[in-house]
Coordinates of C-alpha atoms and ligand atoms in Angstrom, one line a residue:
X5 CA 89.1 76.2 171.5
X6 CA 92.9 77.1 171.4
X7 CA 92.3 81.0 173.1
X8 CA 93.6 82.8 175.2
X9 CA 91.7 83.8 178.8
X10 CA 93.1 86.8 178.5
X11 CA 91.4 87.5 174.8
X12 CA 88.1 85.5 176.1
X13 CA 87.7 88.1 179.0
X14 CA 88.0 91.1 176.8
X15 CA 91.2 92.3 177.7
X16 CA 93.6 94.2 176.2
X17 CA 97.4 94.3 177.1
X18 CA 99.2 97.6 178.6
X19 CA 100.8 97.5 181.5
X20 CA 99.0 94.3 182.5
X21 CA 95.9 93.0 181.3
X22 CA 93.0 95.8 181.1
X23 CA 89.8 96.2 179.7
X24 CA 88.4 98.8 177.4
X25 CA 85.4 100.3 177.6
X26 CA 83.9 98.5 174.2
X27 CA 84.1 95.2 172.9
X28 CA 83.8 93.7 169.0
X29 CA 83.0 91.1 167.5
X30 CA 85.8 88.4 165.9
X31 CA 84.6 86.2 163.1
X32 CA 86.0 82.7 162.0
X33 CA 85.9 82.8 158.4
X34 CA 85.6 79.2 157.5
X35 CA 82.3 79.1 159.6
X36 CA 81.0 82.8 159.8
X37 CA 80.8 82.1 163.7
X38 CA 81.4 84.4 166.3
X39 CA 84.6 83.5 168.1
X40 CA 84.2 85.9 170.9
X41 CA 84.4 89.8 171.8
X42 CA 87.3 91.2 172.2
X43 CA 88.7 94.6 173.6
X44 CA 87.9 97.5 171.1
X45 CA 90.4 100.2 172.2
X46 CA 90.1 103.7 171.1
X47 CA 91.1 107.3 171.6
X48 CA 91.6 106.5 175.8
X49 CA 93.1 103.6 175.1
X50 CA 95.8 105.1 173.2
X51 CA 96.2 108.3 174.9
X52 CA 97.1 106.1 178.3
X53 CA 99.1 103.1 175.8
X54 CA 101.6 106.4 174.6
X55 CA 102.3 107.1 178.1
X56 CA 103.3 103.6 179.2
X57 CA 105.2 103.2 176.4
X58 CA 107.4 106.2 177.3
X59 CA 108.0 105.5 180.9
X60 CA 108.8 101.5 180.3
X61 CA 111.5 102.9 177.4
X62 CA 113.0 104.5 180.6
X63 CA 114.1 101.1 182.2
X64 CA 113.9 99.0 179.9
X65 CA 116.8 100.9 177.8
X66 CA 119.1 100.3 181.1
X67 CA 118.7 96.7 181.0
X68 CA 121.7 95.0 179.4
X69 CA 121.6 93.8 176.3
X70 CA 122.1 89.8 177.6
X71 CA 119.4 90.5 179.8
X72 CA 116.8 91.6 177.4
X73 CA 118.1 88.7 175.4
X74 CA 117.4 85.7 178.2
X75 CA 113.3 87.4 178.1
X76 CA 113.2 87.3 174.4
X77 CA 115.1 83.6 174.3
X78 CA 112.3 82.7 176.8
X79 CA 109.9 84.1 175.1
X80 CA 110.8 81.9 171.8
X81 CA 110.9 78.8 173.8
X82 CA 107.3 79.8 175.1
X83 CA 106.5 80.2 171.7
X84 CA 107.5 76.9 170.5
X85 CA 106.2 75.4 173.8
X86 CA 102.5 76.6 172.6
X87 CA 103.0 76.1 168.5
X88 CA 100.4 73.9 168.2
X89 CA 97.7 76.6 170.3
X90 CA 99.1 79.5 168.7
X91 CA 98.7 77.8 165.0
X92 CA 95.2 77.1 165.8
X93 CA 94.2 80.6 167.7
X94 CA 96.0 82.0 163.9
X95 CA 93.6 79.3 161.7
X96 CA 90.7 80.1 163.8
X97 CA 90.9 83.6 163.2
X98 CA 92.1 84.1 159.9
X99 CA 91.2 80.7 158.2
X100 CA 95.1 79.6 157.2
X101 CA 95.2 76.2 156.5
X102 CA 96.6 74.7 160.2
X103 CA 100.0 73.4 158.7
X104 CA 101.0 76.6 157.3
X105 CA 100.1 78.0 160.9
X106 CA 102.2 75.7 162.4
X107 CA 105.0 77.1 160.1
X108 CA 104.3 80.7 160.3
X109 CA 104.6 80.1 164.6
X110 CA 107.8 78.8 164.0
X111 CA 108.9 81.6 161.2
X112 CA 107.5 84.1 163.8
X113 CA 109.4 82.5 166.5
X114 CA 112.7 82.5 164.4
X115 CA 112.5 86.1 164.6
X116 CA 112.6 86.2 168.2
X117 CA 115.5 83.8 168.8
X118 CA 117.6 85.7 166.1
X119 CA 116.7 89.0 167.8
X120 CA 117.5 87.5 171.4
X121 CA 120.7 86.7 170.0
X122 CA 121.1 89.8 167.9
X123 CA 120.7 91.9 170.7
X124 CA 124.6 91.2 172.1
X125 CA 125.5 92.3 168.8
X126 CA 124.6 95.9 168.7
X127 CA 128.4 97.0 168.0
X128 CA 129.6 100.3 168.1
X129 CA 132.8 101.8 166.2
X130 CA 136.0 104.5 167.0
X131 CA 137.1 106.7 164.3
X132 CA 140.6 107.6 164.1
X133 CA 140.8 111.4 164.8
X134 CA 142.3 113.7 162.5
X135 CA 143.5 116.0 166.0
X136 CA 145.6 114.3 168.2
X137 CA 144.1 114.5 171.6
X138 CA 140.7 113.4 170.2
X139 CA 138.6 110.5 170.5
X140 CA 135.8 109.5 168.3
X141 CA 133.4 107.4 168.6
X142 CA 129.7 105.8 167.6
X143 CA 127.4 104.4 169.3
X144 CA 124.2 103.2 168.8
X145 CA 121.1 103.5 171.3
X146 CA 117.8 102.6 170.7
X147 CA 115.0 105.0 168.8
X148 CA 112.8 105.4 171.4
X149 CA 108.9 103.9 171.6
X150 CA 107.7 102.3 168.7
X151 CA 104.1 102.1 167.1
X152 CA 103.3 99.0 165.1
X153 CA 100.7 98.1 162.7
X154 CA 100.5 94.5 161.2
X155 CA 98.0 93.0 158.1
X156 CA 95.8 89.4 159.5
X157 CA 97.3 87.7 156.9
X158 CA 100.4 86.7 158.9
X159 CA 99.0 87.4 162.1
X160 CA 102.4 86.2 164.8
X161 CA 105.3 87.0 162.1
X162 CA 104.5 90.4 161.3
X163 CA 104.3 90.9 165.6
X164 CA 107.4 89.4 165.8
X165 CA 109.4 90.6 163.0
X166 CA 108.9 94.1 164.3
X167 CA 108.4 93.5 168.2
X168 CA 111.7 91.2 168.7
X169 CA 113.9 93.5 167.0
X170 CA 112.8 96.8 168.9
X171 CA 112.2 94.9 171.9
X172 CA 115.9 93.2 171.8
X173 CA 117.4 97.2 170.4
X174 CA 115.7 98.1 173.9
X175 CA 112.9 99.8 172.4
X176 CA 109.2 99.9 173.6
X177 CA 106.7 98.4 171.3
X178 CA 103.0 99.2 170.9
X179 CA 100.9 96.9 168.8
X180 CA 97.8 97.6 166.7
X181 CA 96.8 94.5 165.2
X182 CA 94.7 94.1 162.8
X183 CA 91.2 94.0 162.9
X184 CA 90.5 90.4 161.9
X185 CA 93.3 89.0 163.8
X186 CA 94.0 90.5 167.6
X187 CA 93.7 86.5 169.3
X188 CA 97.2 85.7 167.5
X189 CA 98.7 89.1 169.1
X190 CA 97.0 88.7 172.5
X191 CA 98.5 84.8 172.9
X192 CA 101.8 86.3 172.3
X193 CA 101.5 89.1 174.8
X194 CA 100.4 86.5 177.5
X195 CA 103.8 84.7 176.6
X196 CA 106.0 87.7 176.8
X197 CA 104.5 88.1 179.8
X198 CA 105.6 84.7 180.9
X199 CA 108.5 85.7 179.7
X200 CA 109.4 88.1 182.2
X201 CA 108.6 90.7 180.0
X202 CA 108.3 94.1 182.1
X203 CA 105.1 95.7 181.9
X204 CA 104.5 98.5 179.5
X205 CA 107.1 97.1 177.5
X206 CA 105.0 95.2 175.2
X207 CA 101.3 96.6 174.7
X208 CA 98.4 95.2 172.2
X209 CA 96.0 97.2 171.0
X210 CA 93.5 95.9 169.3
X211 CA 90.7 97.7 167.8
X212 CA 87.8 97.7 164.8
X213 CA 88.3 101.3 164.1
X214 CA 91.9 101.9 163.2
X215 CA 91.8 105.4 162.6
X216 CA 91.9 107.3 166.3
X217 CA 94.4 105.1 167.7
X218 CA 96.5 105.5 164.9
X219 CA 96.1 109.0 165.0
X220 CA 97.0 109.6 168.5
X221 CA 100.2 107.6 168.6
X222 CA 101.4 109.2 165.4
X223 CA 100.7 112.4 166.4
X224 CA 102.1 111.8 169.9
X225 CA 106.1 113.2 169.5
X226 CA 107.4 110.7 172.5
X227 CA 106.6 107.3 169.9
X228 CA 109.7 108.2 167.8
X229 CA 108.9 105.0 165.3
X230 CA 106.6 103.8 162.9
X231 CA 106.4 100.6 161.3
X232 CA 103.7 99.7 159.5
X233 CA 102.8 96.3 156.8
X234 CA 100.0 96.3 155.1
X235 CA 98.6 98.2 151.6
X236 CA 100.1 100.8 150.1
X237 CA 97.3 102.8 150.4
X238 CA 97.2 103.2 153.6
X239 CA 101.3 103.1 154.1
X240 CA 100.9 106.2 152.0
X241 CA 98.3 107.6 154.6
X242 CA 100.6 106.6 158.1
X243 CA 103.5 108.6 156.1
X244 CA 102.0 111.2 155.5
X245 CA 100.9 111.6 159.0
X246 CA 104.0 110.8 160.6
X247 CA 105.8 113.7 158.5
X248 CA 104.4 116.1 160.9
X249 CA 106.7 114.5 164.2
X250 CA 109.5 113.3 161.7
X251 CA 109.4 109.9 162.7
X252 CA 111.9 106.9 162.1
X253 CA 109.7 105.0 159.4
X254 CA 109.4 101.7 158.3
X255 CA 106.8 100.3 155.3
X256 CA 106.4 96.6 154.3
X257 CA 103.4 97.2 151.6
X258 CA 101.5 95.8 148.7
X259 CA 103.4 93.7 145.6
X260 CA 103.2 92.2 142.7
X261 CA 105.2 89.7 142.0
X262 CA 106.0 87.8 138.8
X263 CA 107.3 84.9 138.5
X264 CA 109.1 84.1 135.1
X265 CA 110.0 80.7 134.1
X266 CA 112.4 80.1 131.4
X267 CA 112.1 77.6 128.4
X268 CA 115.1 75.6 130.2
X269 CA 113.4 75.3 133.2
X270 CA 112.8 71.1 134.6
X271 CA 108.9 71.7 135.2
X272 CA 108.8 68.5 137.3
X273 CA 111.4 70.6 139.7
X274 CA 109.4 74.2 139.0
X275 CA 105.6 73.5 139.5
X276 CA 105.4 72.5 142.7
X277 CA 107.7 75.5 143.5
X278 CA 105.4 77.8 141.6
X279 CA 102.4 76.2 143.2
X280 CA 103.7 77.1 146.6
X281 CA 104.4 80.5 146.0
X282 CA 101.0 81.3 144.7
X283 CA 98.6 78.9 146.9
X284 CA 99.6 79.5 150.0
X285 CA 97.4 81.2 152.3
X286 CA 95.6 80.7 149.6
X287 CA 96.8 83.3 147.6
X288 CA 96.7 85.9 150.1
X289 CA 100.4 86.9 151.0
X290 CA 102.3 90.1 149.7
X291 CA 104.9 88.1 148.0
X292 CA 102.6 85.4 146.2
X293 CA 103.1 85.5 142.4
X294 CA 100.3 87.4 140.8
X295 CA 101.4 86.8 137.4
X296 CA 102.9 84.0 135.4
X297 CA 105.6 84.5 132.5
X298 CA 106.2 81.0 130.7
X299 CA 108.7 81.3 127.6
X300 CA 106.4 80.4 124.5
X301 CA 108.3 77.3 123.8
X302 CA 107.3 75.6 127.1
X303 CA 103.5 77.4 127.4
X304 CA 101.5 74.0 126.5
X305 CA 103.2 71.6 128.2
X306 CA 103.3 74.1 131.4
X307 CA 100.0 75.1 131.4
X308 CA 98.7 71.3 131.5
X309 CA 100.9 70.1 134.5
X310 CA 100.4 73.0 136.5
X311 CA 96.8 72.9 135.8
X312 CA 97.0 68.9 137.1
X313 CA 99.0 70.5 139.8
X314 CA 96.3 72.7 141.0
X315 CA 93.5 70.6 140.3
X316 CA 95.0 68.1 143.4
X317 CA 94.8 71.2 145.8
X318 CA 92.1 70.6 148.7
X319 CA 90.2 73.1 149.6
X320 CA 88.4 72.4 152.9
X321 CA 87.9 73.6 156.7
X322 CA 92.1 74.8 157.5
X323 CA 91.5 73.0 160.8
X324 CA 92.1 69.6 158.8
X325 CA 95.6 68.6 158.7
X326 CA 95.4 67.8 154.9
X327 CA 93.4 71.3 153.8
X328 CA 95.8 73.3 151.2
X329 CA 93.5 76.3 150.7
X330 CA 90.9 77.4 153.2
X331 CA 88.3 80.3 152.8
X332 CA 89.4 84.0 152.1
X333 CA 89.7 86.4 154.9
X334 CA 86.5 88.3 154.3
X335 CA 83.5 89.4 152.3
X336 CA 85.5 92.4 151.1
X337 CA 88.3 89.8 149.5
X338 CA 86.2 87.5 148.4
X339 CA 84.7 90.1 146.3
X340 CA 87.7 91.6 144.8
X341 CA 89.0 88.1 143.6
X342 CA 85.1 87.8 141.5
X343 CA 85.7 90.8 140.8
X344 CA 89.2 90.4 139.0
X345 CA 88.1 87.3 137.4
X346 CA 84.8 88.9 136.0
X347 CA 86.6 92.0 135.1
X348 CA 89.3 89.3 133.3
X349 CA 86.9 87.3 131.5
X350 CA 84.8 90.4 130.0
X351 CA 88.6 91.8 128.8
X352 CA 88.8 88.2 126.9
X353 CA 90.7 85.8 129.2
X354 CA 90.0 82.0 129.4
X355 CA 89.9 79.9 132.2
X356 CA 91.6 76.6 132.3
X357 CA 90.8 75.6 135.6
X358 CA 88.7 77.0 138.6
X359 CA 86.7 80.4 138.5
X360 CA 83.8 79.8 141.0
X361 CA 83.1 80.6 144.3
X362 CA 82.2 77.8 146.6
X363 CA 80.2 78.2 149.3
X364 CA 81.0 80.6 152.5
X365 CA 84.6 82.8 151.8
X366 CA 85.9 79.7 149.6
X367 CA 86.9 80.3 146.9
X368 CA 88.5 77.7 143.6
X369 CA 91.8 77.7 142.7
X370 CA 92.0 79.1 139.3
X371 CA 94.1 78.9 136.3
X372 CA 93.7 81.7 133.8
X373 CA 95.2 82.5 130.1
X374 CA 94.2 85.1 127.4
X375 CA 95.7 87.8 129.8
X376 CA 96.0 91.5 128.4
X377 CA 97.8 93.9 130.3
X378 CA 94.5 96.0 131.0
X379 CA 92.9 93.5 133.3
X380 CA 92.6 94.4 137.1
X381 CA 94.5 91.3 137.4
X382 CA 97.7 92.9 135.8
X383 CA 98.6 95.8 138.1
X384 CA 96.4 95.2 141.8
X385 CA 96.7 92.8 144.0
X386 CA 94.4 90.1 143.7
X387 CA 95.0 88.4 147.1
X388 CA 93.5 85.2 146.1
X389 CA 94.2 81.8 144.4
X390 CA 94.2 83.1 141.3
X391 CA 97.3 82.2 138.5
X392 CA 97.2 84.5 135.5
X393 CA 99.4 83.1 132.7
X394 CA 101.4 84.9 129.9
X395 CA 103.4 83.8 127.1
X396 CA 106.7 85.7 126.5
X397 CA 109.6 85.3 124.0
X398 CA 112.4 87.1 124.8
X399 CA 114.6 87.3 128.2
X400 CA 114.6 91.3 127.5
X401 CA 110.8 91.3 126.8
X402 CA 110.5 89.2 130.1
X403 CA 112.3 91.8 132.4
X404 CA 110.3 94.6 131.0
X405 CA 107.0 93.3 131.8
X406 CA 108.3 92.1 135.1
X407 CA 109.7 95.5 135.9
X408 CA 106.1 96.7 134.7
X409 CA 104.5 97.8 137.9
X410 CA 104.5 100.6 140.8
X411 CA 105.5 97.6 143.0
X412 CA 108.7 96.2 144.1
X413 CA 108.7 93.1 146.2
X414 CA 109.3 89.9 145.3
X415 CA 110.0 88.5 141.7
X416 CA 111.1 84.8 140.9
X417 CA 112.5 83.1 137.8
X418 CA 113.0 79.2 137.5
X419 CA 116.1 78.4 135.1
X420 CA 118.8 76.5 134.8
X421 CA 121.1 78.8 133.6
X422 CA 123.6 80.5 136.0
X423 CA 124.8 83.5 133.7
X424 CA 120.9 83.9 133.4
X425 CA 120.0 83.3 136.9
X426 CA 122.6 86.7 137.4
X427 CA 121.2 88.9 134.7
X428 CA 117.9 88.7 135.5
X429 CA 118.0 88.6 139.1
X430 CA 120.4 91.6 138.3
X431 CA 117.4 93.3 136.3
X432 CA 114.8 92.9 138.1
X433 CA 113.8 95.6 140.1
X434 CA 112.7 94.2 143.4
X435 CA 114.0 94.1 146.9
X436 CA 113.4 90.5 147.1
X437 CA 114.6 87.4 143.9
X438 CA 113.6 84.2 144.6
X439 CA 115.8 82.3 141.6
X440 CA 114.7 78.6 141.7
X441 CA 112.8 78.8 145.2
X442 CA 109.1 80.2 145.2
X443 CA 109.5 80.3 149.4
X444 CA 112.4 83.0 150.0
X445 CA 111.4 84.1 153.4
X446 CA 113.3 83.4 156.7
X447 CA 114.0 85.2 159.2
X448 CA 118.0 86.3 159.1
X449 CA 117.6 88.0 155.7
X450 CA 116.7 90.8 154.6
X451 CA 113.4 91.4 154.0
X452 CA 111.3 94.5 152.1
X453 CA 110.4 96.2 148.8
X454 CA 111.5 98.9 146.7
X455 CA 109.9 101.1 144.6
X456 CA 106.0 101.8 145.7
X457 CA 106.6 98.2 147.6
X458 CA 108.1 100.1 151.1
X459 CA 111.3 101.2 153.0
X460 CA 113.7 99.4 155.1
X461 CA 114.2 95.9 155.6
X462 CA 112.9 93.9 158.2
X463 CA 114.7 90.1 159.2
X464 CA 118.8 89.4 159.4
X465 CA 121.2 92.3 161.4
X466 CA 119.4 94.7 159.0
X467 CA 116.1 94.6 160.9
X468 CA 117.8 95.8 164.0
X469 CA 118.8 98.7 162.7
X470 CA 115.4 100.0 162.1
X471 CA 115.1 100.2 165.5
X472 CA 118.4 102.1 166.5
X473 CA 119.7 105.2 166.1
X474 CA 123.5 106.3 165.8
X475 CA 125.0 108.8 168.0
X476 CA 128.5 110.6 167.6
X477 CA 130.5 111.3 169.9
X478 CA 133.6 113.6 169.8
X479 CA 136.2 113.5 172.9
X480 CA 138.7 116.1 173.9
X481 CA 141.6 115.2 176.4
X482 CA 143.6 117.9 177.4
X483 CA 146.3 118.7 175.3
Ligands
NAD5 P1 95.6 97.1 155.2 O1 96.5 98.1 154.6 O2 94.2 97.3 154.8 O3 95.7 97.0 156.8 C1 96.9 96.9 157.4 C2 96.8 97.4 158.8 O4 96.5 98.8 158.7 C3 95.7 96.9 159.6 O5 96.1 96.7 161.0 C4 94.6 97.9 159.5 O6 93.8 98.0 160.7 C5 95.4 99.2 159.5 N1 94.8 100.3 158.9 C6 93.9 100.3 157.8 N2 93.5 101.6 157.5 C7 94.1 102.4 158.4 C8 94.1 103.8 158.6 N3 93.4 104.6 157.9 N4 94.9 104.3 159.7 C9 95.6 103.5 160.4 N5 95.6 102.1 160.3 C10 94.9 101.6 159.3 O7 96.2 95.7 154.7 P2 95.6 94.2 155.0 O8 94.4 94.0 154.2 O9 95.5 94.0 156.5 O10 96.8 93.3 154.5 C11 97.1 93.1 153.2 C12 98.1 94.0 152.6 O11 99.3 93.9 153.4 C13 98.5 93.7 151.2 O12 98.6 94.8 150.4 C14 99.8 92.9 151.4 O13 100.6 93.0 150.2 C15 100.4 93.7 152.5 N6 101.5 93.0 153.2 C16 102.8 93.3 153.0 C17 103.8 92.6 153.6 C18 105.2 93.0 153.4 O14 106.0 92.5 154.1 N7 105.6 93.9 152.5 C19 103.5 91.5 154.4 C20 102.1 91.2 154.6 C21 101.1 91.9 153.9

């Protein structure tokens, strides 16, 4: 089984491998197996993880910027080194079919090979004075410790999205994973560890009960960072709480993403496109369309080839090179994609294609018309492989019910017009347009939401900046 030792013996990772005084339980979700116990840290935990974190800020800040780069540059090449281990630790734990693993390792890894490199680039600039026997200049340093929380469903690029950039700005970085998915997290520390990583520098916490450990390192003054992905709901609770120490904040949350495809639109180009965006993980990605705008005109014919489209989806065990969608996470989403389909279907909606649960967390891919804008469907996140589709005439009528949501993400349109492609992308109030390409995300630009979707941006020499702070400095020479 591709798992760490370190995550087989229970440990968790401070300054060196330690073990906590409980263990839990992690669950593989295409079998309902236990996978092994792992190190359930708490209130101690975190307490002693706050400390570390301050004192390795200390020297780690000193090191040069080209010599935190060669760690993080080794630390990619470890990653890459291990792809195929780290892909199947991520399957095993979160059920993602294993080619998409082996993708999100190397998007995870891009990260850290753009941050090693970023890392020589933290420029400062000099003002010209407006007295003339002063200098000014700014510089910027980094923010201080860090406290990260990530979502299971990308289990390494969330870590390393955050963790290289901090880590490259000369930051400390703790880690609370998330609950389903601490093996993904722990492989990674072992390798930044290889690395050369100095002790304290990178910690991983994981834990079932998030609550006291996030409480404690929110509340502790010397973590001077949050960044958190994950629901809005609970974004809304980590910033409230970090109001009280006035920390640097970053929030990747929920979305709802349309996707609007335009009666010009070559289908045979846009399905597959559309297809992507909405299957993968099998629906259960922040920036997967939730709902489906098709110009009137083109409704009929687009309905039956996406419909052929997704009936040649395999849904099987995510180990098996040729699986496209494996089970949900968990019990909890499993229910709420029933739930939105029940909820849809008593509200009037048909469905053309799926609509059943299979056995164990799996769950059909579904096509579903007849949409009103009442359905559950419509405004939360379904997190499942679910494709709602809506008839729309208009370009106008299309933007408004794009725009119709709390959320701010990601939005894509397929057309083949260019003054088109500009005003809508234009419109569309999102911090994320994916015109013509249903797979956006890389790791040099700038990713994040608006609206109730987050703040900052995480990816590109953007996501650095999270991470630093500026500092003026005025200089006096004698006169
Ligand atoms: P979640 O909000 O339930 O959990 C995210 C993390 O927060 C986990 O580590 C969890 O343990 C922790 N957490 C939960 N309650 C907490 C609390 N009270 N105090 C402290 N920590 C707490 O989200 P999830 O189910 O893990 O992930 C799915 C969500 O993440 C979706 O809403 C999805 O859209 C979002 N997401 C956003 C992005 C993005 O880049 N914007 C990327 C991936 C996922």
């Amino acid at each position: 089984m591709a798992l760490t030792t370190k995550a087989k013996e229970a440990f968790y990772y401070s300054d060196g491998w330690q073990k906590a005084s409980k263990t839990y339980p992690i669950h593989s979700p295409a079998t309902g197996e236990t996978l092994l116990e792992v190190a359930n840290c708490g209130a101690d935990e975190a307490t002693r993880a706050a400390a570390i974190a301050w004192d390795s800020f200390q020297s780690w800040k000193q090191k040069t910027a080209f010599e935190r780069s060669d760690i993080l540059m080794r630390w990619f090449d470890l990653m890459m080194a291990n792809q195929e281990e780290l892909a199947r630790t991520m399957t095993l734990e979160m059920g993602k079919p294993i080619k998409e693993s082996r993708g999100e390792v190397a998007y995870a890894a891009g990260f850290v090979k753009w941050y090693a490199e970023e890392a020589k680039r933290v420029y400062g600039e000099t003002m010209p004075a407006h007295l003339a026997h002063k200098r000014l200049f700014a510089i910027k340093q980094p923010v201080g410790p860090v406290y990260a929380v990530t979502p299971w469903n990308f289990p390494s690029a969330m870590v390393t999205r955050k963790a290289a950039p901090a880590l490259a700005a000369g930051c400390s970085f703790i880690l609370k994973p998330a609950e389903h998915t601490p093996l993904s997290a722990l492989y990674l520390a072992e390798l930044w560890e290889a690395a050369g990583g100095p002790p304290g520098t990178l910690q991983i916490l994981p834990c079932e009960n998030p609550v006291p450990v996030s409480e404690i390192l929110i509340a502790d003054p010397r973590i001077r960072k949050l960044t958190f992905t994950g629901s809005t709901e609970v974004g809304r609770i980590l910033y409230k709480q970090s109001a009280e120490t006035i920390k640097k904040i970053s929030l990747e949350l929920g979305g709802h993403a349309p996707y609007i495809i335009f009666e010009d639109a070559d289908l045979d180009e846009a399905i597959p496109e559309v297809i992507a965006c909405k299957y993968r993980n099998a629906g259960q990605t922040c920036v997967c369309t939730n709902r489906i705008y098709v110009h009137t005109s083109i409704m009929e014919s687009f309905t039956q080839k996406y419909t052929e489209a997704v009936k040649a989806l395999k849904v099987g065990d995510p180990l098996n090179d040729d699986t496209d969608i494996g089970p949900l996470v968990d019990q909890q989403g499993f229910e709420k994609v029933e739930e939105h389909i029940k909820d849809a279907l008593a509200k009037g909606a048909k469905i053309i294609t799926g609509g059943k649960a299979l056995s164990g967390l799996y769950f059909e891919p579904t096509v579903i018309t007849n949409i009103s804008d009442d359905m559950k469907l419509m405004s939360e996140e379904t997190f499942g492989p679910v494709a709602p589709l809506i008839s729309f005439e208009t370009d106008a009528e299309a933007i408004q019910m794009a725009n119709n949501t709390p959320f701010g993400l990601a939005a894509y349109l397929y057309t083949n017009d260019l003054s088109r492609a500009f005003k809508v992308s234009e419109a569309l109030e999102y911090g994320i347009v994916g015109v013509n390409d249903g797979l956006p995300s890389t790791p040099f630009v700038p990713f994040g939401g608006v609206k109730q979707s987050g703040l900052g941006r995480e990816g590109g020499h953007w996501g650095i900046e999270e991470y630093l702070e500026v500092k003026y400095i005025s200089m006096g020479l004698p006169k």
